[in-house]
Structure formats: structure tokens, C-alpha cells
Coordinates of C-alpha atoms in Angstrom, one line a residue:
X1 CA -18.3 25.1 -24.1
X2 CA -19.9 26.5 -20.6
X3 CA -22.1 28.8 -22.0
X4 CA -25.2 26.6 -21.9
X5 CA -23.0 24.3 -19.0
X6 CA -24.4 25.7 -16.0
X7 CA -28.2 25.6 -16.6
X8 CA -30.2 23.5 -18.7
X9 CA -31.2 24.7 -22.0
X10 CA -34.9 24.8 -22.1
X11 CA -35.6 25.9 -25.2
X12 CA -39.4 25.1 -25.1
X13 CA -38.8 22.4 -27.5
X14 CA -41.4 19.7 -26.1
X15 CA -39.9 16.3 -26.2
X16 CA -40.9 14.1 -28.9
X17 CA -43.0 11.1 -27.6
X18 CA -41.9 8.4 -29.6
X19 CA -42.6 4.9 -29.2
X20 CA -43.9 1.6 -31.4
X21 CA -40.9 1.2 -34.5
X22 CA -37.4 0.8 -33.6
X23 CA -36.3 3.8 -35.7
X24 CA -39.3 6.0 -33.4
X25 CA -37.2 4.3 -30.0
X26 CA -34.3 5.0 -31.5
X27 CA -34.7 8.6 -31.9
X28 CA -36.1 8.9 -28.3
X29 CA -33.0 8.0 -27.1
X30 CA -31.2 10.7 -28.0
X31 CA -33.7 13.5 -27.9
X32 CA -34.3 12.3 -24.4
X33 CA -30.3 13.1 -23.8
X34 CA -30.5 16.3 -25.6
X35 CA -33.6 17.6 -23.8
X36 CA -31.8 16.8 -20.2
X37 CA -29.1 18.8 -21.5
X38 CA -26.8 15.9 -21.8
X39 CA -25.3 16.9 -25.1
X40 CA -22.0 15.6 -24.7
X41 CA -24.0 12.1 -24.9
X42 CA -26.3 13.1 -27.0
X43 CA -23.5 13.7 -29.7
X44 CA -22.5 10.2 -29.3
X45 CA -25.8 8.9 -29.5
X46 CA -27.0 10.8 -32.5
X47 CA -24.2 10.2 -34.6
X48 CA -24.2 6.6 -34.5
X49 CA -27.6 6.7 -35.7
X50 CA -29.1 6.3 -39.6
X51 CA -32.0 6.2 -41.2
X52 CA -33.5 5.6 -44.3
X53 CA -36.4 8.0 -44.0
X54 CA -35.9 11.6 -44.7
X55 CA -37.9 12.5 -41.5
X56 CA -35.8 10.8 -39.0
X57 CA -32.7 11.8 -40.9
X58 CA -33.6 15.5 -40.6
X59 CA -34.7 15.2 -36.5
X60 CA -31.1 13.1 -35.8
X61 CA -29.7 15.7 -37.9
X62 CA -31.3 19.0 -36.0
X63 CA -30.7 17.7 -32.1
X64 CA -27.2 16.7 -33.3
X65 CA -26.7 19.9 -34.3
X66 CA -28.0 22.2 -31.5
X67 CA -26.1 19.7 -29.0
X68 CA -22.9 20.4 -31.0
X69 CA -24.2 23.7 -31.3
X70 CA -24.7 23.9 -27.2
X71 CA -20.8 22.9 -26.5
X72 CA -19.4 25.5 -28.9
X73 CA -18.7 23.8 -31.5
X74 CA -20.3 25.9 -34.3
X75 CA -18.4 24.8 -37.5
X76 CA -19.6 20.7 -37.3
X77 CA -23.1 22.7 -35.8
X78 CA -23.3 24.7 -39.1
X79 CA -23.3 21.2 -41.1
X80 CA -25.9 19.5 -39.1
X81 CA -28.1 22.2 -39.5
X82 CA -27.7 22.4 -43.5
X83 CA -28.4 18.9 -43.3
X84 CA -31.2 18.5 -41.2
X85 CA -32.8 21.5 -43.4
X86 CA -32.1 19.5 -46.2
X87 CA -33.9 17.1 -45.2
X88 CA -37.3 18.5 -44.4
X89 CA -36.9 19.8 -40.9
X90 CA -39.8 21.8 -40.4
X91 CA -39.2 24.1 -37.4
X92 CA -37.6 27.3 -38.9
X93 CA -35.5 27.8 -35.6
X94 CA -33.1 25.9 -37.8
X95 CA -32.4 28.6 -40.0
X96 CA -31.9 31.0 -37.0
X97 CA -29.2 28.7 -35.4
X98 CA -27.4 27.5 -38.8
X99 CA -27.0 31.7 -38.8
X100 CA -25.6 31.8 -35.4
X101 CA -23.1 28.9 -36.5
X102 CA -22.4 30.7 -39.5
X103 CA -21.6 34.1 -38.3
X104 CA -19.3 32.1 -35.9
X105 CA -17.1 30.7 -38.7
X106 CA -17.4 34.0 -40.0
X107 CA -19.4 32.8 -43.1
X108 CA -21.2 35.9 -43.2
X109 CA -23.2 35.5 -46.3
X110 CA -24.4 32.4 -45.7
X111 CA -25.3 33.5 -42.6
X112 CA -27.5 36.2 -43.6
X113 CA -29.3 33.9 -46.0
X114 CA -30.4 31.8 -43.7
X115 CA -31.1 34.7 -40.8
X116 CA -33.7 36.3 -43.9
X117 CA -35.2 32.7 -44.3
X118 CA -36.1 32.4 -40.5
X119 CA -37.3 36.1 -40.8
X120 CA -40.0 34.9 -43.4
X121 CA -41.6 32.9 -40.4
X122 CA -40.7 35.3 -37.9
X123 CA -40.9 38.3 -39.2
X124 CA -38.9 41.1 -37.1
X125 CA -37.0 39.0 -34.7
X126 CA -34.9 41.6 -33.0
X127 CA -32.6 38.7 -32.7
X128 CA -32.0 37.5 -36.3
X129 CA -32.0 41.3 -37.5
X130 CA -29.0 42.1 -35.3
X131 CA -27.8 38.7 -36.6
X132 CA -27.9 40.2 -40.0
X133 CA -26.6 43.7 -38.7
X134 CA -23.7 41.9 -36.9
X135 CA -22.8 40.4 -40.1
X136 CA -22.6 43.6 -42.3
X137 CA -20.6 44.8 -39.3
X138 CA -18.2 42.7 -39.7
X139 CA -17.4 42.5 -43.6
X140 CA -17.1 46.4 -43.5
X141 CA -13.6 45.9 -42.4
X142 CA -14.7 47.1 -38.5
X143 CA -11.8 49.0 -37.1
X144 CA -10.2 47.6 -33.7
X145 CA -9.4 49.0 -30.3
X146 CA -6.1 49.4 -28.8
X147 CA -6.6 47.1 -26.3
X148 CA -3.9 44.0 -26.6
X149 CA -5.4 40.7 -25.3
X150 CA -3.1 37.7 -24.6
X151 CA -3.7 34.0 -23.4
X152 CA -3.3 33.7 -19.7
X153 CA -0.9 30.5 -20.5
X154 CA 0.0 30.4 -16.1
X155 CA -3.9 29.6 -15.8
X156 CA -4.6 27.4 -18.8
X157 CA -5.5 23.6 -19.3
X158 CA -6.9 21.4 -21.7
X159 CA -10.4 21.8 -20.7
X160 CA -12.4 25.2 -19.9
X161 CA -11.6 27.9 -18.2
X162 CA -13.7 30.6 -17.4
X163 CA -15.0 33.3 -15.7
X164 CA -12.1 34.9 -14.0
X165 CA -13.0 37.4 -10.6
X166 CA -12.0 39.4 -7.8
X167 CA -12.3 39.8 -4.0
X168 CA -12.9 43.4 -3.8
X169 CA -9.6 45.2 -4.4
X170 CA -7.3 42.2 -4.2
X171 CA -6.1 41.6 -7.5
X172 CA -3.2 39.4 -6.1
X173 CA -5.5 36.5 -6.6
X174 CA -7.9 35.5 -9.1
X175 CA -10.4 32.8 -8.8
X176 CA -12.0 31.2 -11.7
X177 CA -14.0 28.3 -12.7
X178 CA -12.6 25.3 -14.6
X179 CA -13.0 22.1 -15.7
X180 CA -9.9 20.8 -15.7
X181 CA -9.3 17.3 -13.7
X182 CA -11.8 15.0 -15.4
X183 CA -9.0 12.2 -16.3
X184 CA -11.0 9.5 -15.5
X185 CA -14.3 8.4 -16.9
X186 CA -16.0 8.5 -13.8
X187 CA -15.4 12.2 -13.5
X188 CA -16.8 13.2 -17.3
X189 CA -20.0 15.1 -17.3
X190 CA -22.1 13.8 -19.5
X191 CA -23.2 17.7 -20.4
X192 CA -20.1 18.2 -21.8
X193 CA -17.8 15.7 -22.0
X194 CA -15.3 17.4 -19.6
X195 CA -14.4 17.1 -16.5
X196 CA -17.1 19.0 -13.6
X197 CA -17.0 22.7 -13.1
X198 CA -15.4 23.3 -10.0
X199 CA -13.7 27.1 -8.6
X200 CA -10.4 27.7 -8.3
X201 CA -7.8 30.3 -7.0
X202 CA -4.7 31.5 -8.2
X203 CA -1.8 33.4 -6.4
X204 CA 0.0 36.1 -8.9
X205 CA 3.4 35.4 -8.1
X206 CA 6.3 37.9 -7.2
X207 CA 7.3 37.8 -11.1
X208 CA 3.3 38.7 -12.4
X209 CA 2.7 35.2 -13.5
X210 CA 0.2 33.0 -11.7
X211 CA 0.6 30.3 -9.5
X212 CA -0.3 26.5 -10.3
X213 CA -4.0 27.2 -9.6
X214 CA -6.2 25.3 -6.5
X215 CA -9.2 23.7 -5.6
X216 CA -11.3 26.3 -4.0
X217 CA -15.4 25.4 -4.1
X218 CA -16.9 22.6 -5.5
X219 CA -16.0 18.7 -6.0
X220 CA -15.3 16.6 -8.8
X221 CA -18.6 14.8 -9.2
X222 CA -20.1 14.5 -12.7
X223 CA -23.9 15.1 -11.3
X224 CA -22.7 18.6 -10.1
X225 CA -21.1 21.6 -11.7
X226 CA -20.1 25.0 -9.6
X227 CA -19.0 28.1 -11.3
X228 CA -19.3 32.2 -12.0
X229 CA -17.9 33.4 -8.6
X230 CA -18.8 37.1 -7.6
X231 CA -17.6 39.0 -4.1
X232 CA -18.8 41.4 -2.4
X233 CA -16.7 44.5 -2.2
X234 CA -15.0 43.7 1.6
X235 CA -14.8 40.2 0.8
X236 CA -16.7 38.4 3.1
X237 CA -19.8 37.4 0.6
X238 CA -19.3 34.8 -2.1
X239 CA -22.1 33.8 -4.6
X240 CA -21.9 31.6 -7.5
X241 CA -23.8 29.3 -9.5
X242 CA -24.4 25.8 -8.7
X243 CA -26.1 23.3 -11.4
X244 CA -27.2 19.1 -10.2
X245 CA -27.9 17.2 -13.3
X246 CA -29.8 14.5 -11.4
X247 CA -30.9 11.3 -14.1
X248 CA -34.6 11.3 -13.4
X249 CA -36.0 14.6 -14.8
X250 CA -34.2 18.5 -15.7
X251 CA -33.4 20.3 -12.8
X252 CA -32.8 24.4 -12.8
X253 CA -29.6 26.0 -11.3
X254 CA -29.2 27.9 -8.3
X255 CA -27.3 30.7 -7.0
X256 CA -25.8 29.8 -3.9
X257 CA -24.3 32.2 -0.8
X258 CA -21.4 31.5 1.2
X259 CA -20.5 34.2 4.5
X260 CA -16.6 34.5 5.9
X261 CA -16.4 35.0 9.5
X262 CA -13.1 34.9 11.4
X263 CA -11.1 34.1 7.6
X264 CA -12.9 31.3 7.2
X265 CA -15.9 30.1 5.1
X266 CA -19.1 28.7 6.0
X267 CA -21.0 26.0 4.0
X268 CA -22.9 27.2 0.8
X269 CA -26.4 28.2 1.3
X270 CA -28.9 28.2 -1.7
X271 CA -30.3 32.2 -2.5
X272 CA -34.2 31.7 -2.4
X273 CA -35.2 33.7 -5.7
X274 CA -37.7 31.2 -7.3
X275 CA -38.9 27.6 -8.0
X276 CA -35.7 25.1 -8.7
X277 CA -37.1 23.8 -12.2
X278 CA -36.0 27.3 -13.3
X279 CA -32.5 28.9 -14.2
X280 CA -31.0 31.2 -11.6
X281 CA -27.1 32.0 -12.7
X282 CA -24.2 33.9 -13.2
X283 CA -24.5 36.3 -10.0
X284 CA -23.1 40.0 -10.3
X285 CA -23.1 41.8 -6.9
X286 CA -22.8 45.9 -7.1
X287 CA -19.6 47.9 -5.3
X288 CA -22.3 48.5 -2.2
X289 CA -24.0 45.0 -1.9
X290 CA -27.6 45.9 -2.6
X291 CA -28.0 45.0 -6.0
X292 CA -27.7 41.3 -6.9
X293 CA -27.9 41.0 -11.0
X294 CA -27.9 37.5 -12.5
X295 CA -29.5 35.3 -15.6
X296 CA -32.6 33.5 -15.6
X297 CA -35.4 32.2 -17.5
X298 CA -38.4 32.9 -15.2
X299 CA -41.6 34.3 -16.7
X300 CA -42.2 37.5 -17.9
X301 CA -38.6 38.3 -19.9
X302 CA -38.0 38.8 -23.7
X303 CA -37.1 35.3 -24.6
X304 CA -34.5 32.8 -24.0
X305 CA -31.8 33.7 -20.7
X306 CA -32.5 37.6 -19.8
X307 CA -30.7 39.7 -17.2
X308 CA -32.6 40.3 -14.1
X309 CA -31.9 42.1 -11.1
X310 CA -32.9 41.9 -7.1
X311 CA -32.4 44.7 -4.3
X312 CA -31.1 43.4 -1.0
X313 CA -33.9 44.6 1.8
X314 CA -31.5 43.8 4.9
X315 CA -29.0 40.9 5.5
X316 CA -30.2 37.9 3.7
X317 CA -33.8 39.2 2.9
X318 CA -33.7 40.0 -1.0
X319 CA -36.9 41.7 -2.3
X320 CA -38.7 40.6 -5.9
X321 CA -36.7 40.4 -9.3
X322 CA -36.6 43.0 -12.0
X323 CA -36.2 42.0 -15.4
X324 CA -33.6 45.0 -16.8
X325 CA -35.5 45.7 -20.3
X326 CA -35.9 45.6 -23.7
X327 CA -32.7 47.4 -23.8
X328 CA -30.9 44.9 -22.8
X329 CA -32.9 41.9 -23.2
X330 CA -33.2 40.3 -26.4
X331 CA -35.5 36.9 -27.9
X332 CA -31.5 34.8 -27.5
X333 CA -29.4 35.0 -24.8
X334 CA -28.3 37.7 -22.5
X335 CA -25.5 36.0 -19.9
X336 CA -22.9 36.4 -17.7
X337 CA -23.7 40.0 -15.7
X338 CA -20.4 41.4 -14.0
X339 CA -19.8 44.8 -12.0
X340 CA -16.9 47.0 -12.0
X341 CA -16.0 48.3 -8.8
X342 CA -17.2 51.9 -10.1
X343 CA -20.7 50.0 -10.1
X344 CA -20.1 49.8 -13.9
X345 CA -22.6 46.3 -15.7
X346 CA -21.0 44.7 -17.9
X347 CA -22.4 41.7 -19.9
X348 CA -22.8 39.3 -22.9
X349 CA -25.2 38.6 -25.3
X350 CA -25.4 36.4 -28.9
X351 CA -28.9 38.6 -29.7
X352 CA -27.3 42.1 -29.7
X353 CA -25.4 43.3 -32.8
X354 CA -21.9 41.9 -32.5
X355 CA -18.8 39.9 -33.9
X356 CA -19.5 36.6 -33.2
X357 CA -21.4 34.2 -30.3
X358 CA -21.4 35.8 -26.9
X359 CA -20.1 39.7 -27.3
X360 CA -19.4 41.2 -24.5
X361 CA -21.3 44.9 -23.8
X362 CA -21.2 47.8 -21.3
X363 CA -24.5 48.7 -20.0
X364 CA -24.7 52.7 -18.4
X365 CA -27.9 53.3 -16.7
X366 CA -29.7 56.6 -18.2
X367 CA -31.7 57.4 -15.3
X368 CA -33.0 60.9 -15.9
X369 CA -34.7 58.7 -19.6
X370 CA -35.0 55.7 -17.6
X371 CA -33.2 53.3 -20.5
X372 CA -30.0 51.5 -21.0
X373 CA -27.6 52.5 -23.2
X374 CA -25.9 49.7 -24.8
X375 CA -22.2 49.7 -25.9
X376 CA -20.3 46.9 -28.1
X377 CA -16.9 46.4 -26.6
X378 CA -15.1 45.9 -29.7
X379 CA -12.5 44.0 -31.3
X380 CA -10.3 42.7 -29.8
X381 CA -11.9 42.3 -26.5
X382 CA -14.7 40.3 -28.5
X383 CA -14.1 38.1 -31.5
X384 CA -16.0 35.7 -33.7
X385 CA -16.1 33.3 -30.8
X386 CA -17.9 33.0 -27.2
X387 CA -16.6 36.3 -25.3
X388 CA -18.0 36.4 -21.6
X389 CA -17.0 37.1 -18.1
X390 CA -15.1 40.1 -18.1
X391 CA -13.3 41.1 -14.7
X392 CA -11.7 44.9 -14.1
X393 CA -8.9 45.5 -11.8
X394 CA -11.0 48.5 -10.5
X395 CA -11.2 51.2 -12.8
X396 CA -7.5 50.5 -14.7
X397 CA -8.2 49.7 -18.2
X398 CA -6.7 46.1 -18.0
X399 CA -7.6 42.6 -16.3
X400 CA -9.0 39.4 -17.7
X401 CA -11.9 37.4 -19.8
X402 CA -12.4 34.5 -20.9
X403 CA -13.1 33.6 -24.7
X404 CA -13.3 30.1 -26.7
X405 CA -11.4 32.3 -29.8
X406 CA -9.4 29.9 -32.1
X407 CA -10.7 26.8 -30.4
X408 CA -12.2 24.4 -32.8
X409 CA -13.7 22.0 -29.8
X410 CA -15.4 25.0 -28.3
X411 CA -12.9 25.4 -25.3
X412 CA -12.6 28.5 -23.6
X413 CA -9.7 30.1 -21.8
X414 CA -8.8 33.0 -19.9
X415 CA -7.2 35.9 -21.6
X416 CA -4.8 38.8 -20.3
X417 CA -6.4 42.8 -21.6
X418 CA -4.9 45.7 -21.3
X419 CA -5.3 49.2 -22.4
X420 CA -2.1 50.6 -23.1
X421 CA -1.2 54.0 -22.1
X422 CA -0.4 56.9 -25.1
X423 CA 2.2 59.3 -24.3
X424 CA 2.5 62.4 -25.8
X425 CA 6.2 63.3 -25.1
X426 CA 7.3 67.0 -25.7
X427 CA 10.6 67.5 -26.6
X428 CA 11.3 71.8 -26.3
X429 CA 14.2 73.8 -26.7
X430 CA 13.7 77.6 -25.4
X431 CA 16.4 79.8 -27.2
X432 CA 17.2 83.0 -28.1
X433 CA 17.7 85.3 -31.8
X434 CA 20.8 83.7 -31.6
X435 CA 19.8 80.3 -31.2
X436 CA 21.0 79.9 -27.9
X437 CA 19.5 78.0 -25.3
X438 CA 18.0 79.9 -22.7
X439 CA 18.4 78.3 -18.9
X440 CA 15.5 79.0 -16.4
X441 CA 13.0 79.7 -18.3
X442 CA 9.4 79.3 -17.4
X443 CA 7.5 77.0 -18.8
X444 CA 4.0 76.3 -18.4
X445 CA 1.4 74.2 -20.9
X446 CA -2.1 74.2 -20.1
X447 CA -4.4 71.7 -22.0
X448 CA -8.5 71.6 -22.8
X449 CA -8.5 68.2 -20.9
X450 CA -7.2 70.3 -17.8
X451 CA -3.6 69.5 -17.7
X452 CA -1.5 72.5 -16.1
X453 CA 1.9 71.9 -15.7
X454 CA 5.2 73.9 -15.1
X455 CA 8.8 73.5 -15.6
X456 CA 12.1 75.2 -15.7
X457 CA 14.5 75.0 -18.9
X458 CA 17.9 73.3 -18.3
X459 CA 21.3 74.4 -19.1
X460 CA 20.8 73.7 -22.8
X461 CA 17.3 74.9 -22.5
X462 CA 15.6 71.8 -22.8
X463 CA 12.2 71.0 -21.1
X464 CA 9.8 67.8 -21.6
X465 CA 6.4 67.3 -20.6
X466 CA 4.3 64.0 -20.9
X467 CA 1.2 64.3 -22.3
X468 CA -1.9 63.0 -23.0
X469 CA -3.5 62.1 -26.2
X470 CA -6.6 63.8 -27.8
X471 CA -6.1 67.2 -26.4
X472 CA -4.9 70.6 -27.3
X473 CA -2.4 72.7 -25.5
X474 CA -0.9 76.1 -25.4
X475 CA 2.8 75.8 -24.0
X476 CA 4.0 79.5 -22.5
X477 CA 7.1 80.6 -21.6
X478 CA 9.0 83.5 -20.1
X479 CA 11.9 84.5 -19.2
X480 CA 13.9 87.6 -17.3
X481 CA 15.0 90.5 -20.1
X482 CA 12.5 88.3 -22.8
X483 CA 9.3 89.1 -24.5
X484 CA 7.1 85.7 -23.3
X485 CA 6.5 83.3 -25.9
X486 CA 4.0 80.8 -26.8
X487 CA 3.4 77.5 -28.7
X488 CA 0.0 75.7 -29.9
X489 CA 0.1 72.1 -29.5
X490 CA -2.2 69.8 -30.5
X491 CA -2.2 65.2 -29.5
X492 CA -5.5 64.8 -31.3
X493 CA -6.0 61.8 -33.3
X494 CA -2.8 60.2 -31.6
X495 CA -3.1 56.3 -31.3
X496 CA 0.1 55.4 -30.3
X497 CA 3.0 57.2 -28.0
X498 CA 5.0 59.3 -30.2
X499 CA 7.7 61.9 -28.9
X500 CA 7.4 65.7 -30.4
X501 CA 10.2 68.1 -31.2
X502 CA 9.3 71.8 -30.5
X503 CA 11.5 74.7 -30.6
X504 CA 10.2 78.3 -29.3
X505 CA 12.2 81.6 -29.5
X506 CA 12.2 84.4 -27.5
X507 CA 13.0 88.3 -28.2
X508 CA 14.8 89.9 -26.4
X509 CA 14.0 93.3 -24.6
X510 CA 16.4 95.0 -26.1
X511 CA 15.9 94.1 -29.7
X512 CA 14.3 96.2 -31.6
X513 CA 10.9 94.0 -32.4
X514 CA 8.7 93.5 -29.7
X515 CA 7.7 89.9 -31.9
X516 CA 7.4 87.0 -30.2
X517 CA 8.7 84.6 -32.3
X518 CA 7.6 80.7 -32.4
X519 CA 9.2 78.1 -34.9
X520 CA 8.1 74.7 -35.2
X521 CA 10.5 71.7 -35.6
X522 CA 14.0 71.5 -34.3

């Protein structure tokens, strides 16, 4: 998977100095790949190896399951960690991450057993009590959205895809990052066993499909992985994150900056924001340029990758980052910051209360209380997977994300959402005592969500309005030489389009009621 792909994992897990026996040099070996985050090789490594004693058994057992564990594959993750637990391991950060696995296959009991063991040793880990929470969440049957999410098939290959963006208000092309291309050994990363991250771009063609995507930043080199593009609003800014994965010692990522002048674009430049043994990724700009969020690790956040912030001064001169809370942040991992175009943060986290790994959240800004308010997408848009990287086509409820859903190697790939519309269709018929239709009629409907419309009945008396759901309206009508006439309308609770018959009848002047009267139903 990418989640942990474009930075290093540093858990604060000290590597294990381990020398003399040839089971002690054995073990080395493959803790030293797991703690330079090269876990595709680390898998390999580990599972070739076995030992009589329990000890080693349980430590092969543990790194081989946080490296299966750190390329998204949580179901073989899940049975390392039973195992290396049943074998002695003694760090209780087993328990927590055999409870992320779990939740991901959606074995939610088992997963909250072992979230309440590592809450013996830790007791109140916001982390492992949403864990818990997010499970009871989601065996209470939780109730979906009406957003439909599809596979993006035009953009999919066998390896990841992720991270899907925009250039400002162009949504005729999308860029994303991919690792797609690693045929030959030469080009595998060794972090994940797929080909190197690189950014590509992707025309929507003249029938909405998507062209054969392209090569847009990056190269295929194993010791290099470039991904998460964000714009600026006009176009001409680019940042995104770039990770080297040199052999002699762990290396941080970097956000990098690249300027267009005269349509084209200059070479990368790296965004000074702190020493390069740290993480800096996943770079969000705002509608106006000024505020830069992104992920790190740097001192002073809430544990493992937090959100931060950084307010551009003027041009390239970026003031100090702002770690965005406790709201937000959480002990796991908060990742993958994006901006709407309304200036709306969007983000994911596996710490908050949610329905599998990464959720993705909507952050609004409570300024006058000076707090985040934090808001769980829902199903579909999330799912017992990885859910990340959310991109808007402005402010229309539709666009794309990327999610490793129903992929048991931990793959992700981009989806299709959309919102669809409800429409409330009124069907009316003005007529008369007679039950005639009445032609020219007024009709007017005014609705609490501040709909006003008007219309004129036909020849037949018919009139149709579309409306919108959860709303109540009064529809009025008159008429020459008839007492007006009114109907109550209510589209609450609607979660679907659905058409609506309505009949109204009008008096006439010269009857002898001055009643209005109003029948329901056709």
C-alpha cells in the first residue's frame, strides 16, 4: 500500500543490536530492513526465517507483521500479530496493531479484545478507544450515504493508484500518483515491492472517460518515490512529496515546489520546513495560496504523523509550522490533508472513530470557539479499507478518491463519487367543481429552503415544478372569476427522486360557497 510509502515509518521502535549467534544475526537482518522501511524485503526476509526459541519466533513474527501490516495487507498482518503474541512478544503495541488488522477484516470482536488488552498498558489511548468505538459503529448496522462510488477502470493498473488532483478549476485533467511500470526487477522498490511512485496526468476524453494516462513528474528509479500532487488555485504552483530511500541510513521526505512561467515548468525545488531526517508530506495548498497544510512527524504533535500547517509570509518565504490540534490530531496517524476550492480541509485518519484503516474526515474550523469540528464522511465514501486523498470538482458533490477496498494485496485504486441529485417532481392539475381543467392559471409554490417559483396551467391545466428534497411548500393558485386556492406540500424525508400527483380545485365566483377547495391525489 502507499500509505506508509512516501515516508519512512519511524515508529520509535529502537533497532535491536544483535550480534554473536547466528539466530541473533539472523534476526538483524531483517529488522535492519524493516527499520529502513524496506518492508517489501523485509517480508521476504522474515518469512524464510525459523527458530526454535520462542523469543526469536515471536520478534520474526511481530516485524513480519507490522511490514505486512505497512503495505496493507491487514488479513496475513492480523496472523502474524496473533502469533508473535503467542509467542511472548512483550511490547503491548502488538495488541493495538492486531486491532487495527482486525477492524480491517471487519473482525470486530476480536478486535476489540485485543484494543481492551493494549488499553490495560495504556490506559486511555484516544487511539485504541475510537478503535473500540469504530467497531461498535460498525456492527450497529451503520446506515450509508447516497453517494455512489465506482472504480475509475480508464485510470487503473495492477499496481497503486492514488491520490487523484486538480489544477484549480480544470477538471478536464486529473493527475495522480502511481506505481504502475515496475516490469523489470531493476525498477521494484524494495519498500514495496512495486514499481516507484511517479505522477501522472490524464486527459478526460470527449466521451467522460479518461485517456491512457502519462508520465508527468518523477522517474522510474527504485531509490526515489514522487507523489501527492496539490496546485495552486491559477495553476502555476505545484507541490508534492518526494521520498529517497538511500542504503546507508533512513532518510525523511520532503515537500518539493515546482513554478510555471510561460506554460512551462521549472525544475523541483525542495520547501525548507525542517531537518531532512524528518517526514514532511502530503501537501494541501488553500483556494488563496497562503496556507500550506501537510503531514509530519516533527516534535511537539500528538503522536505518530499529525497534520500541521504553515502561512506563506511573501513568495517563497513560509513562516513556522502549526500543529492543527488535539481535534484533529490523534496518538496514530492523521494523513493526506486536501482543500476544496471553497477552502474546505479534508483529511484521513486510522486514530479517529471510523469504518476501517484510513477514513476519510471533513474538518470545519470553529473560529469564534477556536476548535475543529470533526465529521466522518461515511459509507460509502469510506469502507473497511485504506480511504485517502479525496479530490472535489469545486463545490459539486462528485469527483474522485482513492481506496485499497476489496484488494487483498493492499492495492489501492482510484474511485469515481458522486452525489446524486433528488428531484421532487410535482405533477398538478388545476380544475374546476366540474372537474375541468382550468387554462392560465397562476401558479406559484414558495418553499422554507427559499424556492419561489411561478407557472401558468396549460390547456388541460397541468403544471410541474421540480423540487427539492427536505423542504416544505405551499403551492397557490388563482385564477380570473375563481376564489384562489392553495396546497401544502411537504419533500421531507425524500431519499430518492420520486414524481408527486396533486390535484387542486377552485370555486367559482359565482357558486354559492366562497370554499376553496383542495383535494389530494389525482
Amino acid at each position: 500500500m502507499v500509505i506508509r510509502i512516501l515516508f519512512f515509518l519511524l515508529t520509535g521502535l529502537s533497532v535491536l543490536l544483535l550480534s554473536g549467534c547466528s539466530a541473533e544475526a539472523k534476526l538483524a537482518s531483517g529488522v535492519k530492513l524493516y527499520e529502513v522501511g524496506e518492508y517489501s524485503r523485509s517480508v521476504e526476509k522474515f518469512r524464510k526465517m525459523d527458530f526454535d526459541n520462542r523469543y526469536y519466533r515471536a520478534q520474526a513474527s511481530y516485524y513480519l507483521a507490522m511490514s505486512y501490516y505497512n503495505i496493507g495487507q491487514a488479513g496475513r498482518a492480523s496472523s502474524y500479530f496473533q502469533r508473535a503474541i503467542r509467542y511472548g512478544f512483550p511490547d503491548p503495541v502488538a495488541h493495538f496493531f492486531l486491532g487495527q488488522s482486525l477492524r480491517m477484516r471487519e473482525d470486530y470482536e476480536e478486535a476489540i479484545e485485543a484494543y481492551e488488552t493494549y488499553l490495560e498498558h495504556d490506559v486511555g489511548n484516544r487511539a485504541a478507544l475510537n478503535g473500540i468505538q469504530s467497531c461498535k459503529m460498525a456492527m450497529n448496522n451503520p446506515q450509508t450515504t447516497r453517494y455512489v462510488v465506482e472504480e475509475n477502470r480508464d485510470l487503473r493498473s495492477r499496481e497503486s493508484d492514488y491520490s487523484p488532483a486538480f489544477a484549480g478549476d480544470d477538471y478536464s485533467t486529473v493527475y495522480f500518483s502511481s506505481m504502475r511500470g515496475g516490469d523489470k526487477k531493476r525498477d521494484i522498490n524494495q519498500i514495496t515491492g512495486q514499481g516507484s511512485s511517479m505522477i501522472y496526468s490524464s486527459i478526460q476524453d470527449g466521451d467522460g472517460g479518461w485517456e491512457d494516462p502519462v508520465p508527468f513528474v518523477g522517474v522510474r528509479d527504485p531509490a526515489q518515490d514522487d507523489g501527492v500532487a496539490a496546485f495552486s488555485f491559477d495553476g502555476k504552483e505545484m507541490f508534492f512529496t518526494r521520498s529517497l530511500y538511500p542504503e546507508e541510513e533512513p532518510m525523511g521526505t520532503r515537500i518539493m515546489v515546482q513554478h510555471k512561467a510561460g506554460g512551462r515548468w521549472g525544475e523541483p525545488e525542495e520547501l525548507p520546513l525542517g531537518p531532512d531526517s524528518l517526514v514532511f508530506a502530503h501537501p494541501a495548498l488553500s483556494p488563496d495560496g497562503n496556507t500550506l497544510y501537510f503531514v509530519s512527524d516533527m516534535p511537539g504533535g500528538f503522536g505518530g504523523k499529525d497534520l500541521w500547517k504553515v502561512t506563506r509570509s511573501s513568495g517563497s518565504d513560509w513562516g513556522v509550522p502549526e500543529n492543527l490540534g488535539v481535534d484533529i490530531n490523534t496518538p496514530a496517524d492523521e494523513m493526506f490533508p486536501t482543500v476544496r476550492s471553497d477552502g474546505q480541509l479534508y483529511f484521513s485518519s486510522d486514530g479517529l472513530v471510523g469504518y476501517g484503516g484510513l477514513d476519510i474526515f471533513e474538518a470545519v474550523y470553529d473560529a469564534e470557539n477556536e476548535e475543529w469540528e470533526i465529521k466522518n464522511l461515511g459509507l460509502p465514501l469510506n469502507s473497511p479499507g485504506h480511504d485517502f486523498g479525496i479530490a472535489f470538482r469545486g463545490i459539486r458533490e462528485m469527483g474522485m478518491l482513492s481506496s485499497s477496498r476489496g484488494s487483498y494485496r493492499g492495492v489501492e485504486q482510484i474511485f469515481n463519487f458522486e452525489l446524486p441529485d433528488i428531484d421532487a417532481i410535482l405533477q398538478g392539475k388545476v380544475v374546476d367543481e366540474e372537474g375541468d381543467a382550468i387554462e392560465g392559471a397562476t401558479v406559484r409554490v414558495v418553499g422554507n429552503n427559499g424556492i419561489n417559483l411561478t407557472t401558468s396551467t396549460s390547456s388541460e391545466g397541468a403544471f410541474t415544478f421540480v423540487l427539492d428534497p427536505d423542504a416544505d411548500y405551499i403551492v397557490m393558485v388563482t385564477a380570473d372569476d375563481y376564489y384562489n386556492g392553495k396546497l401544502e406540500f411537504s419533500t421531507e424525508g425524500m431519499e430518492e427522486s420520486d414524481e408527486f400527483e396533486e390535484q387542486i380545485t377552485l370555486k367559482s365566483v359565482d357558486s354559492d360557497s366562497e370554499t376553496t377547495q383542495v383535494s389530494s391525489g389525482l
